[in-house]
Amino acid sequence: MLTPSHTMELVSDNNLTADIHSIPPDRAFYLSCQPPRQPGTGVKHTPCDIVLVIDVSSSMETDAPLPDLEDGVKEDTGLSILDLVKHSGRAIIENLNKCDRLAIVTFSDDAKVIQELTPMTDYNKEKTNIRIEGLQALSMTNLWAGIRSGLQLFKNAEFSNNVQGLFILTDGLPNHMCPRQGYVNKMKPMLTDMARAKDSAGATMPTIHTFGFGYHIHSDLMQSIAEIGNGNYAFIPDAGMIGTVFVHAVANLFSTFAVNATLEVEASSNLKLRCSTVFNTERPSKTLTVFHLGNLQYGQSRDIILTYDDLRGLVPSIKAKLSYKDRYGRVYTIKLDPQSSPAKDVYAYHTLRSHLCDHISSFFPICPSTNEHTAFNEGSKSSDKFNLAVGSLRKFTFTTSFHPLASDPRIASLLNDLTAPEGEQHGQVSKAVQTSVNTSGSSPTTRQQNHYKRWGRHYLPSLLHAHARQVCNSFKDPGPLMYGHDSPLFIKCRDELDAAFENLPAPKPTRHRGGPHGHSNVGRTPTFKAKTANSVISIQATTIPVKMSRYHCRSNPCFSGSSKVLLADNSLLPVEQLRPGHQVWTQAGARKVVAILRTDPLPSLASPRATMDMTDRGVLCKLKNLLVTPWHPVLVNDTWTFPADVAEEVKVCDEPVYSLLLEEQERQQELLVADNDNDDDTAHTVMVGGVVAVTLGHGITRATAVATTTATKGEMDKQGDIRAHDFFGDWTRVKHALDSLQADNEGRVRCGGVLRDEKTGLVYGFLPVLADADAGGIEGLTRPRVEVVASTA
């Protein structure tokens, strides 16, 4: 229940700066507000109240397979979607403390309160974990009951000054007791009454965030619910994205500076203002427009473009007021007067970002009767409107690519969201609106791919919310990665949640597995030993548990910096001392190093808590004098094999790791064959610690390649070459990806992990490293769980 308290309005900035600019040539106003970069010292995170509203309908019991492995094989781990949701809940609990509270509501035929808002003391954490573990899938999908019960918990709970968030997790379509007037029409008066009660008590409103699993989700409804609740919608296509989506969602809540922010603009009665990045607006009178901004995060600006129609050359005058609450319910107000033009590059970026949001929104118009979004269907009566939206988006993409400031990193990130060079896998927006793709050589059953119908209509509103609210919602898309990188608190919370998700004990599969699939290799029987600082643990491959980094994956095959590589002159040099231009030994003779890629591992890799299993990206297999990841191909007895098959023991590595790209062999005309790679794969090998291993861009991109260096073309291995990889094996694509990364003074480039395709989970590029967050040692980068090769020599 709410305990009334005195509400105080302060005409102050509370360390937040804000200004508004009039841009008459564009018929626009530009508002920018900048919260403080970080809170005071000693703040672990902003205290939070989180209510998890979890779908436990029967469909949540279906399998949650990993994205396809690199050879296209699917792996079944025995985990259901509900298993992974429960694991994500445990990761959240791991990072809460006694100042935070957590509640759990489930919904199926009806809603059930599993736990009311409870302080997360150590004792209560144990109890909460037990309750989460006990969740079981039931029958129908009564989403409305779940929302109503979740909001009621905030009403009934003892008053607190915590930032509040309602997280709705579902995988399907509501099919039971849906409001006749629509969810938004039903929720709006309920939220209005709740806000009024909260205001009178000096409390704050919760934001509502929705998470949709799989390809059968009602995304336009999830989008609508999040918008009326001033929150975000996140699309989780498969198990490979579940970790990163939850990590970023909670990290954003943990780094909240202010809540219930609003922008009030008073103008003449004939001036109608529009904004493509604020979805919850009101017009109480003909002269007043209220834009509900929701939460503001430490270190992340909020930038709003307001546009108006042509007034026949007249420049309108406005009065603007920005208001927000701190978590104690105190109201702060800043009165704004239009100023001169802002910095050209900043304004250009936010204008283009606003236009991008406008174009994406055009695919999801609002139905007047329900006030909910309804996605265009390219095969229905709305097909003409869909085609117009696609054409408009393509025109915007074309004009943006020729923008005078297109090379600006921020604008370049938008372009990378929109489109990509041939053969690259980013540019998801242009792919998301494709209704058919003709693939040369494809079979009739696979030639036509309706990306929009399968995943585009779910992905686009998720990306829209990230750009509109300027929040980083995953490690995947280039554009949203620009948000939050100047917030040390967000980075700290994200990295701690990231480590918790990967290092907690793996969930117990509730589905029966028929056996190993693809590269899981769980059916093999060798015994390994995992070393920590204090113990040696024996493990059998047949009992290797599921490792959660597979569901939160940014791996990159590398060598450790201390590994000694054989140079062309037969001398040895640590990999970390290599520079572009060095000549190294390869099976085909001396080769020049073109690029050295550095990736930093997670700090948690050195922790005794780290789970010792063969799927952990920080666990190394020992092979003679070499330490190597389980699935990094090495040459043993003239056969490329996985170290997992021949390793003696495993250990954990905690040092920076490096990847090498060697020069591409000059193509000789007599070697040109239409169906064969021109480069010699043996020239893309190095000797590390006395063992031969592959390097980047090795030229093998087909699983039908020869499996041994001594076999002939007629002696192909039935399983294909284990080195084959469509990205790591393609020299040109790797080089192009490396060229987009920043280099240090010694010529080495750095990345923050790898980018994976949303649908297949396959690697298609390198994740750029953002600038260091502060001098306190918090790095502004997305830390990967990396594949490492280390020499013991």
Short mmCIF file of C-alpha atoms in Angstrom, two decimals, residues 59 69 147 151-152 188 194-195 204 260 269 346 357 401 419 422 457 480 496 544 584 614 734 748 779:
data_model
loop_
_atom_site.label_atom_id
_atom_site.label_comp_id
_atom_site.label_asym_id
_atom_site.label_seq_id
_atom_site.Cartn_x
_atom_site.Cartn_y
_atom_site.Cartn_z
CA SER A 59 3.89 -23.31 -25.42
CA LEU A 69 25.91 -24.18 -35.29
CA ILE A 147 -0.68 -7.47 -16.43
CA LEU A 151 0.36 -3.71 -11.55
CA GLN A 152 -1.72 -4.53 -8.48
CA LYS A 188 -4.88 3.76 -20.16
CA MET A 194 -2.55 4.67 -10.67
CA ALA A 195 -0.38 7.68 -11.58
CA THR A 204 6.73 7.06 -8.85
CA ASN A 260 8.32 9.88 -15.12
CA SER A 269 -3.58 26.74 -31.02
CA VAL A 346 24.85 16.35 -33.31
CA CYS A 357 12.17 5.84 -36.36
CA SER A 401 24.35 7.06 -47.53
CA THR A 419 22.08 -1.70 -45.09
CA GLU A 422 27.11 -7.39 -50.46
CA ARG A 457 7.71 -7.62 -38.29
CA PRO A 480 21.88 0.89 -30.40
CA GLU A 496 28.05 -7.89 -13.77
CA ILE A 544 29.23 -31.73 -19.32
CA VAL A 584 55.49 -15.99 -39.84
CA MET A 614 33.79 -27.87 -22.24
CA VAL A 734 37.26 -10.72 -42.50
CA ARG A 748 46.65 -3.75 -33.67
CA GLU A 779 35.91 -0.08 -19.98
#
